[in-house]
Coordinates of C-alpha atoms in Angstrom, one line a residue:
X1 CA 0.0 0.0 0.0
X2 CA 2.6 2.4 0.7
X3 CA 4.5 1.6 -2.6
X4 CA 1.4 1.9 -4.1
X5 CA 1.1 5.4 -2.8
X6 CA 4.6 6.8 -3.6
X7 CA 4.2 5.5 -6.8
X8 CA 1.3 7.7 -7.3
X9 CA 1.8 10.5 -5.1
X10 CA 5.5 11.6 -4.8
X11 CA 7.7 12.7 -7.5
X12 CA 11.7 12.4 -7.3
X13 CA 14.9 14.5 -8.6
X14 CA 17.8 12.7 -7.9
X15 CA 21.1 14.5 -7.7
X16 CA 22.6 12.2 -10.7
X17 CA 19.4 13.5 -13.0
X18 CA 18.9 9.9 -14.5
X19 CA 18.5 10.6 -18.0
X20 CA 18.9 8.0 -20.4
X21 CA 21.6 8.3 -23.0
X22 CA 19.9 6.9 -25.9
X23 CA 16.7 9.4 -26.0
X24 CA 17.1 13.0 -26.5
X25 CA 15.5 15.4 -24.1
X26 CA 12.1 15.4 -24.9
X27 CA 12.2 11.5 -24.9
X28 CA 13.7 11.8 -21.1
X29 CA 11.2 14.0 -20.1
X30 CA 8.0 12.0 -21.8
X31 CA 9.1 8.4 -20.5
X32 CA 8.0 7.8 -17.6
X33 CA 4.7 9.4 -18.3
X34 CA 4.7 6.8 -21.2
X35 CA 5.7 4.1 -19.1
X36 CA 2.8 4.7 -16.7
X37 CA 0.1 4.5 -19.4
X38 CA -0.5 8.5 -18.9
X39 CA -2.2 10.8 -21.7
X40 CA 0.3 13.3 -23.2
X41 CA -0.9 16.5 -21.5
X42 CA 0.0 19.6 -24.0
X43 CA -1.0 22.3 -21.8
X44 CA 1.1 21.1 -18.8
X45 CA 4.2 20.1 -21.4
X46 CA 4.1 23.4 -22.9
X47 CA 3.6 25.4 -19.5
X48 CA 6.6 23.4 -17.9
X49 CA 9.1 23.2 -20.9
X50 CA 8.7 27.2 -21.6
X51 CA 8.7 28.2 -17.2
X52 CA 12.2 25.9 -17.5
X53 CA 13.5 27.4 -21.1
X54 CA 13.8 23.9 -22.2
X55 CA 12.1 24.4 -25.6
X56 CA 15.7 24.7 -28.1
X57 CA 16.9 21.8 -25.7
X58 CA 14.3 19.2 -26.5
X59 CA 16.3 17.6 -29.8
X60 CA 19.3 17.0 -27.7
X61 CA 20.7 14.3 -25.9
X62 CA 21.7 14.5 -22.6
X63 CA 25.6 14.7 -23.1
X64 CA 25.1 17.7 -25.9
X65 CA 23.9 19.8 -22.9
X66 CA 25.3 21.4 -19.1
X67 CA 24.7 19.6 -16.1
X68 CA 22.4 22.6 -15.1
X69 CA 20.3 22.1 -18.3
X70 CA 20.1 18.2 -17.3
X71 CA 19.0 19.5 -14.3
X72 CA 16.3 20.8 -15.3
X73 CA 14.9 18.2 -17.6
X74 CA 15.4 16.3 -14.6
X75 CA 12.7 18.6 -12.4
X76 CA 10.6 18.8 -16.0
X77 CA 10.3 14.7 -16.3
X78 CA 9.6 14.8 -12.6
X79 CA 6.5 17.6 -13.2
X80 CA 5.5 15.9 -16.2
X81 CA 3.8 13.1 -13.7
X82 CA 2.0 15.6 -11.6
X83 CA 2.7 14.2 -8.4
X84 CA 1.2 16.1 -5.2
X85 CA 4.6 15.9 -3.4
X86 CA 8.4 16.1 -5.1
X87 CA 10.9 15.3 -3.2

């Protein structure tokens, strides 16, 4: 039960951001909303990519860019879920 809850509650950044290699930033920040079997939401991905200036990022892969711009693709994958806490 309390799996079940962080799983569906609490979002995490982690100070190594986690980003896969292979997909380019957009792809990072989608995924796990993808894996989760959630809608693509365009208002909340536009509203979140343009308050963290990630939109001339988002054809990049994670080593093209600075740790602070992994950073936050890091915070915009963990919005993306909408959790009520992030951690």
């Amino acid at each position: 039960l309390r799996t079940l809850y962080r799983r569906n509650n609490i979002g995490n950044i982690f100070q190594q951001f986690n980003l896969l290699p292979t997909l380019n930033i957009a792809d990072n920040i989608r995924f796990c909303r993808q894996l989760k079997g959630l809608p693509e939401d365009k208002g909340l991905w536009r509203q979140i990519l343009s308050a963290l200036d990630l939109m001339p990022l988002l054809g990049r892969y994670p080593e093209e860019v600075s740790g602070g711009q992994q950073q936050r693709a890091a915070i915009a994958r963990a919005l993306y879920m909408e959790p009520k806490i992030l951690l």
